[in-house]
Amino acid sequence: MKEFIFNILTALSELGYLGIAIGLMIEIIPSEIVLGYGGYMISQGTINFPLAVIAGTIGGTFAQLFLYWAGYYGGRPFLEKYGKYIFINRHHIDLSEKWFEKYGSGVIFSARFIPVVRHAISIPAGISKMPLSKFTLYTVAAVVPWTIFFLYLGVILGENWANIKEVAQPYVLPALGIAIVLGIAYIYIKRRK
């Protein structure tokens, strides 16, 4: 499996910024691995940080827009039938729908930092016909710091970029905590209005 991932990353690296965007759009490899490798490419001087952030943001946002559109146009029956081809199963849909119903549209931002829910939360946003502009704004607001963080770790790790998940772990939980606090604040403010 490691060899398969490395071969895909090598092929994507030849595309530079476009490779980062495509790697995040197709979601075959976890985003933190793609971005970690992007950080490694930055450390080698083959690409630069600001443009890699833009490429990562575009790729990460489009990956979520595809799921949003699948929910919007196909609905739950479509996703239950074809979701397996994009690694989404019924459990992911159920869990993300519960989160979306319980916390509202603000969860689009905070859920981006939670494993499993991170990708699937776009589906109920589409099914519920959440406005595209609002969905995109919340998605970009979460994708940008995620992209910057993992690219930065990839730069620091350099040739050890493959260890990015282990190195990131102590930072992901505090980020999750901050995202939850922001989500609760959003819900509180929304209910006060």
C-alpha positions as a Python dict, from the first residue, in 0.01 Angstrom:
ca = {
    (1, 'M'): (0, 0, 0),
    (2, 'K'): (284, 242, 83),
    (3, 'E'): (435, 181, -258),
    (4, 'F'): (98, 250, -425),
    (5, 'I'): (62, 580, -237),
    (6, 'F'): (420, 680, -314),
    (7, 'N'): (368, 607, -686),
    (8, 'I'): (56, 824, -694),
    (9, 'L'): (232, 1105, -506),
    (10, 'T'): (529, 1086, -742),
    (11, 'A'): (297, 1113, -1042),
    (12, 'L'): (111, 1406, -884),
    (13, 'S'): (436, 1581, -789),
    (14, 'E'): (528, 1600, -1157),
    (15, 'L'): (219, 1819, -1201),
    (16, 'G'): (330, 2057, -924),
    (17, 'Y'): (48, 2276, -795),
    (18, 'L'): (-205, 2106, -1017),
    (19, 'G'): (-98, 1772, -868),
    (20, 'I'): (-173, 1897, -516),
    (21, 'A'): (-517, 2021, -624),
    (22, 'I'): (-599, 1698, -807),
    (23, 'G'): (-469, 1484, -521),
    (24, 'L'): (-703, 1660, -281),
    (25, 'M'): (-997, 1654, -523),
    (26, 'I'): (-994, 1281, -585),
    (27, 'E'): (-939, 1189, -217),
    (28, 'I'): (-771, 854, -289),
    (29, 'I'): (-498, 947, -42),
    (30, 'P'): (-579, 1133, 285),
    (31, 'S'): (-538, 1509, 254),
    (32, 'E'): (-275, 1527, 526),
    (33, 'I'): (-50, 1290, 326),
    (34, 'V'): (-95, 1487, 2),
    (35, 'L'): (-28, 1815, 181),
    (36, 'G'): (265, 1668, 373),
    (37, 'Y'): (421, 1563, 45),
    (38, 'G'): (345, 1911, -90),
    (39, 'G'): (537, 2053, 206),
    (40, 'Y'): (826, 1823, 122),
    (41, 'M'): (819, 1959, -236),
    (42, 'I'): (833, 2311, -94),
    (43, 'S'): (1135, 2215, 119),
    (44, 'Q'): (1304, 2087, -200),
    (45, 'G'): (1237, 2417, -378),
    (46, 'T'): (1021, 2267, -655),
    (47, 'I'): (713, 2472, -558),
    (48, 'N'): (651, 2769, -328),
    (49, 'F'): (438, 2794, -15),
    (50, 'P'): (177, 3060, -111),
    (51, 'L'): (87, 2894, -442),
    (52, 'A'): (77, 2552, -274),
    (53, 'V'): (-174, 2695, -22),
    (54, 'I'): (-389, 2823, -309),
    (55, 'A'): (-369, 2486, -489),
    (56, 'G'): (-452, 2301, -166),
    (57, 'T'): (-745, 2529, -93),
    (58, 'I'): (-887, 2488, -442),
    (59, 'G'): (-845, 2108, -437),
    (60, 'G'): (-983, 2068, -84),
    (61, 'T'): (-1281, 2291, -157),
    (62, 'F'): (-1369, 2117, -484),
    (63, 'A'): (-1349, 1777, -314),
    (64, 'Q'): (-1622, 1895, -77),
    (65, 'L'): (-1822, 2064, -352),
    (66, 'F'): (-1844, 1733, -541),
    (67, 'L'): (-1995, 1569, -231),
    (68, 'Y'): (-2227, 1866, -178),
    (69, 'W'): (-2350, 1840, -539),
    (70, 'A'): (-2394, 1463, -502),
    (71, 'G'): (-2620, 1530, -204),
    (72, 'Y'): (-2794, 1823, -370),
    (73, 'Y'): (-2872, 1654, -701),
    (74, 'G'): (-2864, 1285, -613),
    (75, 'G'): (-2990, 1279, -257),
    (76, 'R'): (-2952, 998, -9),
    (77, 'P'): (-3067, 713, -240),
    (78, 'F'): (-2798, 803, -495),
    (79, 'L'): (-2527, 817, -227),
    (80, 'E'): (-2634, 491, -66),
    (81, 'K'): (-2608, 323, -404),
    (82, 'Y'): (-2290, 484, -540),
    (83, 'G'): (-2118, 625, -230),
    (84, 'K'): (-1898, 317, -196),
    (85, 'Y'): (-1708, 431, -505),
    (86, 'I'): (-1599, 746, -322),
    (87, 'F'): (-1544, 571, 13),
    (88, 'I'): (-1872, 696, 165),
    (89, 'N'): (-2095, 436, 328),
    (90, 'R'): (-2435, 449, 500),
    (91, 'H'): (-2274, 494, 844),
    (92, 'H'): (-2091, 806, 722),
    (93, 'I'): (-2413, 949, 582),
    (94, 'D'): (-2611, 871, 900),
    (95, 'L'): (-2346, 1023, 1126),
    (96, 'S'): (-2304, 1338, 919),
    (97, 'E'): (-2681, 1388, 892),
    (98, 'K'): (-2715, 1363, 1271),
    (99, 'W'): (-2440, 1624, 1315),
    (100, 'F'): (-2595, 1852, 1055),
    (101, 'E'): (-2946, 1825, 1203),
    (102, 'K'): (-2820, 1877, 1557),
    (103, 'Y'): (-2577, 2166, 1497),
    (104, 'G'): (-2698, 2331, 1177),
    (105, 'S'): (-2495, 2478, 894),
    (106, 'G'): (-2218, 2604, 1127),
    (107, 'V'): (-2103, 2244, 1162),
    (108, 'I'): (-1967, 2267, 806),
    (109, 'F'): (-1669, 2456, 948),
    (110, 'S'): (-1609, 2267, 1272),
    (111, 'A'): (-1666, 1919, 1126),
    (112, 'R'): (-1374, 1967, 887),
    (113, 'F'): (-1141, 1888, 1177),
    (114, 'I'): (-1315, 1565, 1284),
    (115, 'P'): (-1217, 1232, 1127),
    (116, 'V'): (-1493, 1043, 939),
    (117, 'V'): (-1738, 1335, 963),
    (118, 'R'): (-1491, 1570, 791),
    (119, 'H'): (-1574, 1459, 437),
    (120, 'A'): (-1925, 1323, 479),
    (121, 'I'): (-2068, 1645, 631),
    (122, 'S'): (-2091, 1796, 281),
    (123, 'I'): (-2353, 1539, 185),
    (124, 'P'): (-2634, 1649, 422),
    (125, 'A'): (-2550, 2011, 339),
    (126, 'G'): (-2633, 1929, -22),
    (127, 'I'): (-2936, 1717, 64),
    (128, 'S'): (-3079, 2002, 276),
    (129, 'K'): (-3015, 2248, -10),
    (130, 'M'): (-2788, 2469, 202),
    (131, 'P'): (-2703, 2780, -4),
    (132, 'L'): (-2391, 2713, -210),
    (133, 'S'): (-2231, 3046, -119),
    (134, 'K'): (-2265, 2978, 254),
    (135, 'F'): (-2140, 2620, 215),
    (136, 'T'): (-1838, 2736, 15),
    (137, 'L'): (-1754, 3012, 265),
    (138, 'Y'): (-1755, 2773, 563),
    (139, 'T'): (-1563, 2511, 369),
    (140, 'V'): (-1290, 2751, 256),
    (141, 'A'): (-1265, 2894, 610),
    (142, 'A'): (-1175, 2545, 735),
    (143, 'V'): (-971, 2423, 436),
    (144, 'V'): (-726, 2716, 445),
    (145, 'P'): (-587, 2656, 798),
    (146, 'W'): (-587, 2278, 739),
    (147, 'T'): (-386, 2328, 420),
    (148, 'I'): (-139, 2573, 575),
    (149, 'F'): (-84, 2350, 879),
    (150, 'F'): (-7, 2030, 688),
    (151, 'L'): (204, 2203, 425),
    (152, 'Y'): (404, 2366, 705),
    (153, 'L'): (455, 2034, 881),
    (154, 'G'): (567, 1882, 551),
    (155, 'V'): (824, 2160, 510),
    (156, 'I'): (957, 2105, 863),
    (157, 'L'): (970, 1727, 824),
    (158, 'G'): (1135, 1743, 482),
    (159, 'E'): (1238, 1392, 378),
    (160, 'N'): (1052, 1253, 682),
    (161, 'W'): (719, 1384, 547),
    (162, 'A'): (570, 1032, 560),
    (163, 'N'): (559, 1062, 943),
    (164, 'I'): (318, 1355, 919),
    (165, 'K'): (21, 1181, 1084),
    (166, 'E'): (222, 1094, 1395),
    (167, 'V'): (374, 1443, 1417),
    (168, 'A'): (37, 1614, 1360),
    (169, 'Q'): (-154, 1413, 1621),
    (170, 'P'): (-70, 1637, 1923),
    (171, 'Y'): (-188, 1941, 1725),
    (172, 'V'): (-505, 1797, 1575),
    (173, 'L'): (-683, 1749, 1909),
    (174, 'P'): (-639, 2115, 2018),
    (175, 'A'): (-754, 2223, 1670),
    (176, 'L'): (-1058, 2000, 1713),
    (177, 'G'): (-1124, 2163, 2051),
    (178, 'I'): (-1104, 2511, 1901),
    (179, 'A'): (-1334, 2408, 1615),
    (180, 'I'): (-1589, 2271, 1863),
    (181, 'V'): (-1577, 2590, 2072),
    (182, 'L'): (-1630, 2798, 1757),
    (183, 'G'): (-1916, 2570, 1655),
    (184, 'I'): (-2083, 2605, 1997),
    (185, 'A'): (-2036, 2983, 1982),
    (186, 'Y'): (-2198, 2987, 1638),
    (187, 'I'): (-2496, 2784, 1761),
    (188, 'Y'): (-2534, 3006, 2070),
    (189, 'I'): (-2527, 3326, 1864),
    (190, 'K'): (-2769, 3181, 1610),
    (191, 'R'): (-3018, 3077, 1879),
    (192, 'R'): (-2991, 3414, 2055),
    (193, 'K'): (-3098, 3583, 1732),
}
